[in-house]
Tab-separated table of C-alpha atoms in Angstrom:
chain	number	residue	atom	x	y	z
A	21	UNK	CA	-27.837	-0.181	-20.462
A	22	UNK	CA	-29.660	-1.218	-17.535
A	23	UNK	CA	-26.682	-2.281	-15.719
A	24	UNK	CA	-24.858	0.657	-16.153
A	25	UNK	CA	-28.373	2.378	-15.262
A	26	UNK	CA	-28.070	-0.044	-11.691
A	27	UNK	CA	-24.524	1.051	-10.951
A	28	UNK	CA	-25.040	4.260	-10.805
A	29	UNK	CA	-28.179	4.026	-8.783
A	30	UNK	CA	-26.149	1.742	-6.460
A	31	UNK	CA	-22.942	4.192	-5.818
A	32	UNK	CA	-24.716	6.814	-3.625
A	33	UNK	CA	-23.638	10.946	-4.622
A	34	UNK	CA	-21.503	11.237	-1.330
A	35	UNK	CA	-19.233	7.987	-2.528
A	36	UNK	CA	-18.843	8.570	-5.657
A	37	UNK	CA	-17.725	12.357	-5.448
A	38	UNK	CA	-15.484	10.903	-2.642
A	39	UNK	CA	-14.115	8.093	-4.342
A	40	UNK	CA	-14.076	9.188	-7.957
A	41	UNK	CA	-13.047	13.043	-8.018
A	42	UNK	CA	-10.103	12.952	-5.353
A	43	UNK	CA	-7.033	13.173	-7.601
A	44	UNK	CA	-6.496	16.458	-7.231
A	45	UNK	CA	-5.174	16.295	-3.335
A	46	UNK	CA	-3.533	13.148	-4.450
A	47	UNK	CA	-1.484	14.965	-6.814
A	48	UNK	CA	0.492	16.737	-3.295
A	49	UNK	CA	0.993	13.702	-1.425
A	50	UNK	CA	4.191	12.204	-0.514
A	51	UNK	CA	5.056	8.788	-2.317
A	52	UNK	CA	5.774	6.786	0.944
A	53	UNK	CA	9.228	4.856	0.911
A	54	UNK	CA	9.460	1.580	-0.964
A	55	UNK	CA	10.593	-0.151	2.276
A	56	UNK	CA	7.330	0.683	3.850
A	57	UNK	CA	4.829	-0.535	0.800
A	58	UNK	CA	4.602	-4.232	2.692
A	59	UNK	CA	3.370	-2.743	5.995
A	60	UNK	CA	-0.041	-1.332	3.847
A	61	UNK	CA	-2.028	-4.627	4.070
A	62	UNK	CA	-3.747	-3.394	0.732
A	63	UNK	CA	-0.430	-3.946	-0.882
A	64	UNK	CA	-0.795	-7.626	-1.140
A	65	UNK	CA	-4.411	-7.578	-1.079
A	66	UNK	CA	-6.713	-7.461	-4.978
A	67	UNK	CA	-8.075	-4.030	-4.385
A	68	UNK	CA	-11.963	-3.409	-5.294
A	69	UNK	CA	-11.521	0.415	-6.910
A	70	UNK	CA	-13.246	1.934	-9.489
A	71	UNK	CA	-12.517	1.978	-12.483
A	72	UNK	CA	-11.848	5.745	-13.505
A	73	UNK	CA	-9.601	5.640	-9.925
A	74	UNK	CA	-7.800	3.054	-11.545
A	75	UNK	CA	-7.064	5.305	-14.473
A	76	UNK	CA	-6.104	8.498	-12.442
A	77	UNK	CA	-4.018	6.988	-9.979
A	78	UNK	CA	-0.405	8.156	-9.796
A	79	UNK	CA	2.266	5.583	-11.001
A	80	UNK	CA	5.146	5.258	-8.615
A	81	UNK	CA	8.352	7.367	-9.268
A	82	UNK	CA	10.366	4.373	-7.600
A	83	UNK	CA	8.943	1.252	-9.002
A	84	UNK	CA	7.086	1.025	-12.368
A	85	UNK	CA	4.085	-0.375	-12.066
A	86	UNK	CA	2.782	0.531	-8.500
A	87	UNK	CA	0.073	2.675	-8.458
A	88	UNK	CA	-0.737	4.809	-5.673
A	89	UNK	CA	-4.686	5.876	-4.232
A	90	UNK	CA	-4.792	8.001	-0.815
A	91	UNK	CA	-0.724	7.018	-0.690
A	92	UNK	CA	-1.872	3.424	-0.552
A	93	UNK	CA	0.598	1.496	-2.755
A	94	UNK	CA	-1.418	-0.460	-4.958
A	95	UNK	CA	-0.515	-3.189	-8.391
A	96	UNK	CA	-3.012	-5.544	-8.529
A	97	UNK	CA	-7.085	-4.669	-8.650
A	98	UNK	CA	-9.972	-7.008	-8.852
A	99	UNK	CA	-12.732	-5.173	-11.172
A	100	UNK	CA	-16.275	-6.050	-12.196
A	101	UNK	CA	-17.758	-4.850	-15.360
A	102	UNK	CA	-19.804	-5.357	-18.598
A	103	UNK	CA	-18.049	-6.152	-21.594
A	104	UNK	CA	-18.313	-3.010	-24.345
A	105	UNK	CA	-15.768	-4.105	-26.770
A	106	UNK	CA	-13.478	-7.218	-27.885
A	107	UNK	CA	-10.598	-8.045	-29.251
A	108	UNK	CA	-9.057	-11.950	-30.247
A	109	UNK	CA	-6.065	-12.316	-31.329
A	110	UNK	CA	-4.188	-15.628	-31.474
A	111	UNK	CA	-3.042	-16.031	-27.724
A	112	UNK	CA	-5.107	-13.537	-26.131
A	113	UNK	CA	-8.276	-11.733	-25.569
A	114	UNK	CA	-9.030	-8.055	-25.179
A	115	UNK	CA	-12.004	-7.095	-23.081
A	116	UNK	CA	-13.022	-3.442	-22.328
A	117	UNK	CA	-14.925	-3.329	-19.313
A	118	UNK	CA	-17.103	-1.140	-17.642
A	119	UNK	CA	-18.180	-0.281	-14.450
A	120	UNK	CA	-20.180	2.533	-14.480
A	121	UNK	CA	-17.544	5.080	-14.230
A	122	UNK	CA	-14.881	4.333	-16.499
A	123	UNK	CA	-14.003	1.486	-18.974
A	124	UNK	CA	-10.392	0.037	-18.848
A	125	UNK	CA	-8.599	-2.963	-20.921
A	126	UNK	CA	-8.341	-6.153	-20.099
A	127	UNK	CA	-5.952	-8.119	-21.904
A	128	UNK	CA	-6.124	-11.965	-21.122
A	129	UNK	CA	-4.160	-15.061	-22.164
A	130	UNK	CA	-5.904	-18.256	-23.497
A	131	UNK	CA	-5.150	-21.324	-22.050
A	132	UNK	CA	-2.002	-23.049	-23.469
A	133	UNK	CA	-5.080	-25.915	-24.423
A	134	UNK	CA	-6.778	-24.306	-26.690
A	135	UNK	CA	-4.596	-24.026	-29.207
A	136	UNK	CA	-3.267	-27.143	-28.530
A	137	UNK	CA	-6.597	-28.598	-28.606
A	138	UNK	CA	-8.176	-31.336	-26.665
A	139	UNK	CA	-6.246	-34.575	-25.981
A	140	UNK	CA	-7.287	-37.862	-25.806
A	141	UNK	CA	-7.434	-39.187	-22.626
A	142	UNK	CA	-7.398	-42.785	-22.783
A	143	UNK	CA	-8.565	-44.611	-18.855
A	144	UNK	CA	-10.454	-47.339	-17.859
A	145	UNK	CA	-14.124	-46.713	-17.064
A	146	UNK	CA	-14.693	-47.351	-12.736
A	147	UNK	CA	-18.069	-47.764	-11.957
A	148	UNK	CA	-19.952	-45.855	-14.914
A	149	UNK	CA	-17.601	-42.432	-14.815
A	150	UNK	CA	-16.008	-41.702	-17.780
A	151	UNK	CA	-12.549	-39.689	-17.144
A	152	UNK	CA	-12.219	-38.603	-20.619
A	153	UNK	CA	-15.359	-37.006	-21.024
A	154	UNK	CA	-15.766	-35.483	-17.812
A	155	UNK	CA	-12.825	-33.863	-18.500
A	156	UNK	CA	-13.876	-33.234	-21.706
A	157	UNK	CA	-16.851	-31.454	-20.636
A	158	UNK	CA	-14.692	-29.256	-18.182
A	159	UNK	CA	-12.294	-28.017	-20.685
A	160	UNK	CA	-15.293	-27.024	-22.442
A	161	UNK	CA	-17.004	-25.282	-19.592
A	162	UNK	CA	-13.821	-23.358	-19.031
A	163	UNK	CA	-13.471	-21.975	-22.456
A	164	UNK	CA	-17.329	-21.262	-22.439
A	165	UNK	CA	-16.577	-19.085	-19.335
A	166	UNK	CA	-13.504	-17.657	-21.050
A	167	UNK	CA	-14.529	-16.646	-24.248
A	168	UNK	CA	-17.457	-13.501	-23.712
A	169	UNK	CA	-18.917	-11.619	-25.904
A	170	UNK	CA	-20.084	-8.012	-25.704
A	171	UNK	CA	-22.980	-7.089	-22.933
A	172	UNK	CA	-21.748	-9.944	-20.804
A	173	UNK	CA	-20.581	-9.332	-17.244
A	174	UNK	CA	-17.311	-10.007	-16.582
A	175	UNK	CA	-14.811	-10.447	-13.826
A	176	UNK	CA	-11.321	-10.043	-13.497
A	177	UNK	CA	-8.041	-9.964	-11.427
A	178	UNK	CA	-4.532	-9.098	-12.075
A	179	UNK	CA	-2.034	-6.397	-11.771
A	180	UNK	CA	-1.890	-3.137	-13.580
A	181	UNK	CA	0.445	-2.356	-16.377
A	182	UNK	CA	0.905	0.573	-18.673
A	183	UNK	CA	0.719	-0.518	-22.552
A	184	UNK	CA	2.898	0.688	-25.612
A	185	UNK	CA	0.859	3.199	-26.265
A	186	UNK	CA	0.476	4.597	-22.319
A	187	UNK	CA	-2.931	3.273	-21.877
A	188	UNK	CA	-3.129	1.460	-18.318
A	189	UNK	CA	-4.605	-2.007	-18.897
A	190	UNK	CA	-5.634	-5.357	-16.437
A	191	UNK	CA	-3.276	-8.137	-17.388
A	192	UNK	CA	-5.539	-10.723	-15.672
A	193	UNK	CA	-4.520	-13.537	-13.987
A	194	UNK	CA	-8.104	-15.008	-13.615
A	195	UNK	CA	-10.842	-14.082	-15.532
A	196	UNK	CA	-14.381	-15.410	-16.269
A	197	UNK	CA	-17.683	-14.510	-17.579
A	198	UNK	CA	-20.050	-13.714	-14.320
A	199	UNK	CA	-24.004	-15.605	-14.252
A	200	UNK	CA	-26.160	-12.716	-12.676
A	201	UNK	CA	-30.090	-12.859	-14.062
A	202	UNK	CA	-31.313	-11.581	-11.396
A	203	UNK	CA	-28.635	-8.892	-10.982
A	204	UNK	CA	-27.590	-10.020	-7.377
A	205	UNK	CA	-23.757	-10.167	-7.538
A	206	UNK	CA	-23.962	-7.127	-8.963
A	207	UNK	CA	-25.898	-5.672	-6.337
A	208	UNK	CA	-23.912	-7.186	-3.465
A	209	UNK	CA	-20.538	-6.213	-5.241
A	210	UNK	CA	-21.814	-2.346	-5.218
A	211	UNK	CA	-22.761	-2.285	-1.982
A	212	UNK	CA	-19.479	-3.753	-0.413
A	213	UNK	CA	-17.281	-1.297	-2.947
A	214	UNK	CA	-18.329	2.149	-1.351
A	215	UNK	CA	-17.935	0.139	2.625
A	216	UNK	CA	-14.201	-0.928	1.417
A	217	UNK	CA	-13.424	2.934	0.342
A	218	UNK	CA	-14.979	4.458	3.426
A	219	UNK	CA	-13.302	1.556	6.294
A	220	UNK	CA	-9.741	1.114	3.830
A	221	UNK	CA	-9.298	3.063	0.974
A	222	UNK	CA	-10.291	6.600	1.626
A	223	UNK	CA	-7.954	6.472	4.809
A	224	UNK	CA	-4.716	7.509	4.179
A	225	UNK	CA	-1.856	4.846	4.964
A	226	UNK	CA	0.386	6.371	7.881
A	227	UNK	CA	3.445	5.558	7.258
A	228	UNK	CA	5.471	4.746	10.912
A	229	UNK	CA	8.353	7.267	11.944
A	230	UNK	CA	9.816	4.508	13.835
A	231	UNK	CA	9.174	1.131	14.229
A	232	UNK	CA	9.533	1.181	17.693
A	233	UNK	CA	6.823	3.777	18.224
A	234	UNK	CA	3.746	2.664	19.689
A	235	UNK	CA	0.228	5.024	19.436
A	236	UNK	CA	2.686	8.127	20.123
A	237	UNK	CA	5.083	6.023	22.911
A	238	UNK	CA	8.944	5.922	21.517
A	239	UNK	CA	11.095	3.554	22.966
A	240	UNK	CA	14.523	4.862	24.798
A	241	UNK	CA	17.064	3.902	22.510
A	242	UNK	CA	15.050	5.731	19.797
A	243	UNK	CA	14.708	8.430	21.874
A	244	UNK	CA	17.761	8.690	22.594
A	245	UNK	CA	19.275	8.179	18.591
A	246	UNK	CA	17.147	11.751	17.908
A	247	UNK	CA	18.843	13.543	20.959
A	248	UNK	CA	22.014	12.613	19.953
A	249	UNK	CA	21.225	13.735	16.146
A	250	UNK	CA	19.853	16.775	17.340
A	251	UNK	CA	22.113	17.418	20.047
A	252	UNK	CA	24.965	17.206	17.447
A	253	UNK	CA	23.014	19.733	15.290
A	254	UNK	CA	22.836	22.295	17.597
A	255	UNK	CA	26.828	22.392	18.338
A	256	UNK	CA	27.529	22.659	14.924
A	257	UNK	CA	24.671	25.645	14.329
A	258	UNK	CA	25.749	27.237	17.466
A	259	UNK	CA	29.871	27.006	16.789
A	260	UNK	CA	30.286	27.033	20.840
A	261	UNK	CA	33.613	25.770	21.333
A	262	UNK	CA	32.825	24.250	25.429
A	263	UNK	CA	29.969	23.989	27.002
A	264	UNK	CA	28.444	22.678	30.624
A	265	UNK	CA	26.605	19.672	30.555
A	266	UNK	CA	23.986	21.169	32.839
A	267	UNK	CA	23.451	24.354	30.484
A	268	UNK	CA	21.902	21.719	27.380
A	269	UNK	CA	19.135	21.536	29.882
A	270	UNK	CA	17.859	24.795	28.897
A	271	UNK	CA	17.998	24.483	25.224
A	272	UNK	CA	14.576	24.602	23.808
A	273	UNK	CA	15.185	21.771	21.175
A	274	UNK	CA	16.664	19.376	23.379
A	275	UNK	CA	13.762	19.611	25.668
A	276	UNK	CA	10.962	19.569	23.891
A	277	UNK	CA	12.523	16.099	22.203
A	278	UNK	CA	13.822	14.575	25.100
A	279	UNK	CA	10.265	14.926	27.000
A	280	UNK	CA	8.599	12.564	24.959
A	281	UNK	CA	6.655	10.130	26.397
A	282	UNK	CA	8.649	6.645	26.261
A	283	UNK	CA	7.437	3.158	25.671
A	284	UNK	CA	9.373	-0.282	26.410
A	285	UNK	CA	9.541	-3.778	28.075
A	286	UNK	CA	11.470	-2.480	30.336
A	287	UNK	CA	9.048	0.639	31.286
A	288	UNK	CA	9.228	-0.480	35.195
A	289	UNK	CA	12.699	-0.557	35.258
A	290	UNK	CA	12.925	2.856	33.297
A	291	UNK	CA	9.999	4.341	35.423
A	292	UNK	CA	12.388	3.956	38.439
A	293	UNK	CA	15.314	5.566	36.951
A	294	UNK	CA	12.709	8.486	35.479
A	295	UNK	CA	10.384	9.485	37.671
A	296	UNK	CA	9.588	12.251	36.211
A	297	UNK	CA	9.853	14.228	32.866
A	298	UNK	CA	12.538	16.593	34.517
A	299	UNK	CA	14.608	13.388	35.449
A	300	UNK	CA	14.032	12.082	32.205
A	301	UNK	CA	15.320	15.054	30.278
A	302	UNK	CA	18.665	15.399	32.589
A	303	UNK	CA	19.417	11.785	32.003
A	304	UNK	CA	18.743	11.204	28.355
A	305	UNK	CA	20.970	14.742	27.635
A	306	UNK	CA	23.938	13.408	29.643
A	307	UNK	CA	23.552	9.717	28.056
A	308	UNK	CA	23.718	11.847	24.824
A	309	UNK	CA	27.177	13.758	25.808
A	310	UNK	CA	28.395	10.599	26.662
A	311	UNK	CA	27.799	8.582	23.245
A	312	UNK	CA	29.004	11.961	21.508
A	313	UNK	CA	31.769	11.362	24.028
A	314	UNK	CA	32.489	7.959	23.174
A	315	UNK	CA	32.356	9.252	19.368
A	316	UNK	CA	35.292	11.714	19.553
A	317	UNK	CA	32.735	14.355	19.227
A	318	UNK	CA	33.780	16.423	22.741
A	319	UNK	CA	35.807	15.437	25.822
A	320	UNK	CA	35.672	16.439	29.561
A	321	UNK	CA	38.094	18.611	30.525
A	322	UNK	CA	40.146	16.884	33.633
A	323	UNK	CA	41.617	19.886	35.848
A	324	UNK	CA	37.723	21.396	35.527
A	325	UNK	CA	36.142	20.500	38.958
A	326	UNK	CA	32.810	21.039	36.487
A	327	UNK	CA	31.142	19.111	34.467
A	328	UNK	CA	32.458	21.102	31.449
A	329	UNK	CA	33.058	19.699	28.001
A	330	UNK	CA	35.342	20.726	24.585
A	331	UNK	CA	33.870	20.590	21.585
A	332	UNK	CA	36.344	19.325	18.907
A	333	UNK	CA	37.009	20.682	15.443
């Protein structure tokens, strides 16, 4: 149809290879946590995707209907489409919509007043305006707007679900039939779709390693959690039975982690104390002995005039 024939002059060759044929690197991403879904703002935001994405995203191994694109955790889309098929059943309609690059199934729920039909209002008339009718008229402007038939264009929004039969489907939560002669929201909706992939979609969502971490900055205690885990790693690897406090200083691991760059309120303060990344080092792996300390993990031997410490079994 000539729609059809303006979406695909509308999704330029670079977009829609990009948008439309990237399942196959999505297949070896990571599912990010659950607990980090709400820090993607797209989570909680109607996401403009294609249709065929919509079909090959991956379903979430944690929680039933999310979907995942570019490890963006995604259940509720916003799609516009021309209608190609219909279904009416008693309490519903089926719509099968399409985009331009795939066709999907909406399934939406008539409005409890339909089948209960129009009331009579009864009201005084106030200055010429009928209540009754005008709400008349809007009941009927709704269900006109409802009720499509096939070639119209349509709109919807409303999460994703899998069906019976492991079709994915739109269960829409608003729906209506879209007024576009002159082929302007169409237009307009095409040319915001691919801007929206390029800017949001298409960039992978990062999930934080910390939440105290701050464009590569850690904050101390943080810091000083992973020497601690990774100080208590290494004594178990290594089986050493005592050790000198001032010998961890040498130990590749514990260097290389303890020389990150910090980040805090407090960075004046901690600038004093560290003045350098040699400083910092020596005093985060002795504030580490001492929580392991503190832990039962090793003790300082008393009669050592060193700084030397048992490891305990």
């Amino acid at each position: 149809t000539n729609q059809h024939f303006i979406y695909l002059l509308l999704i330029p060759a670079g977009d829609c290879e990009g948008c439309l044929m990237q399942n196959e690197g999505k297949s070896s991403e990571e599912e990010p946590p659950s607990l980090h879904w709400g820090l993607d703002p797209i989570f909680s935001a109607f996401a403009r995707l294609y249709i065929k994405d919509i079909l090959q995203m991956k379903e979430s191994r944690q929680v039933p209907g999310i979907f995942f694109y570019k490890a963006h955790p995604i259940y509720k889309v916003d799609v516009l489409g021309t209608v190609v098929y219909k279904r009416e059943r008693e309490d519903f309609f089926c719509y099968g919509v399409d985009d331009g690059t795939g066709v999907i199934n909406c399934l939406c729920w008539k409005d409890e007043q339909w089948k209960e039909g129009t009331e009579t209002v009864k009201c005084t008339t106030l200055g010429g305006f009928h209540l009754a009718e005008q709400l008349q008229k809007l009941q009927q402007a709704q269900q006109t707007s409802s009720c499509l038939e096939i070639g119209d264009l349509f709109r919807a929004r409303g999460p994703i679900k899998t069906s019976r039969h492991r079709d994915r489907e739109i269960i829409a939560s608003t729906y209506y039939k879209v007024e576009d002669p002159v082929l302007a929201i169409q237009i307009s909706w095409m040319m915001e779709v691919p801007q929206l992939y390029r800017r949001f979609y298409d960039k992978p969502f990062q999930v934080p390693i910390t939440g105290s971490e701050v464009e590569g900055f850690q904050s101390l205690p943080g810091l000083l959690g992973q020497v601690c885990h990774t100080l208590k790693d290494f004594l178990r690897e290594t089986g050493m039975g005592s050790f000198h406090a001032h010998d961890l200083e040498t130990v590749d691991s514990l260097v290389s982690l303890a020389s990150r760059p910090l980040h805090s309120p407090s960075a004046q303060q901690e600038s004093a104390e560290m003045l350098s990344t040699s400083k910092q080092v020596h005093n985060l792996i002795r504030q580490a002995v001492q929580i392991l300390q503190q832990e039962g993990l090793v003790f300082r031997k008393v009669n050592s005039q060193e700084e030397v410490y048992q490891v305990t079994e």
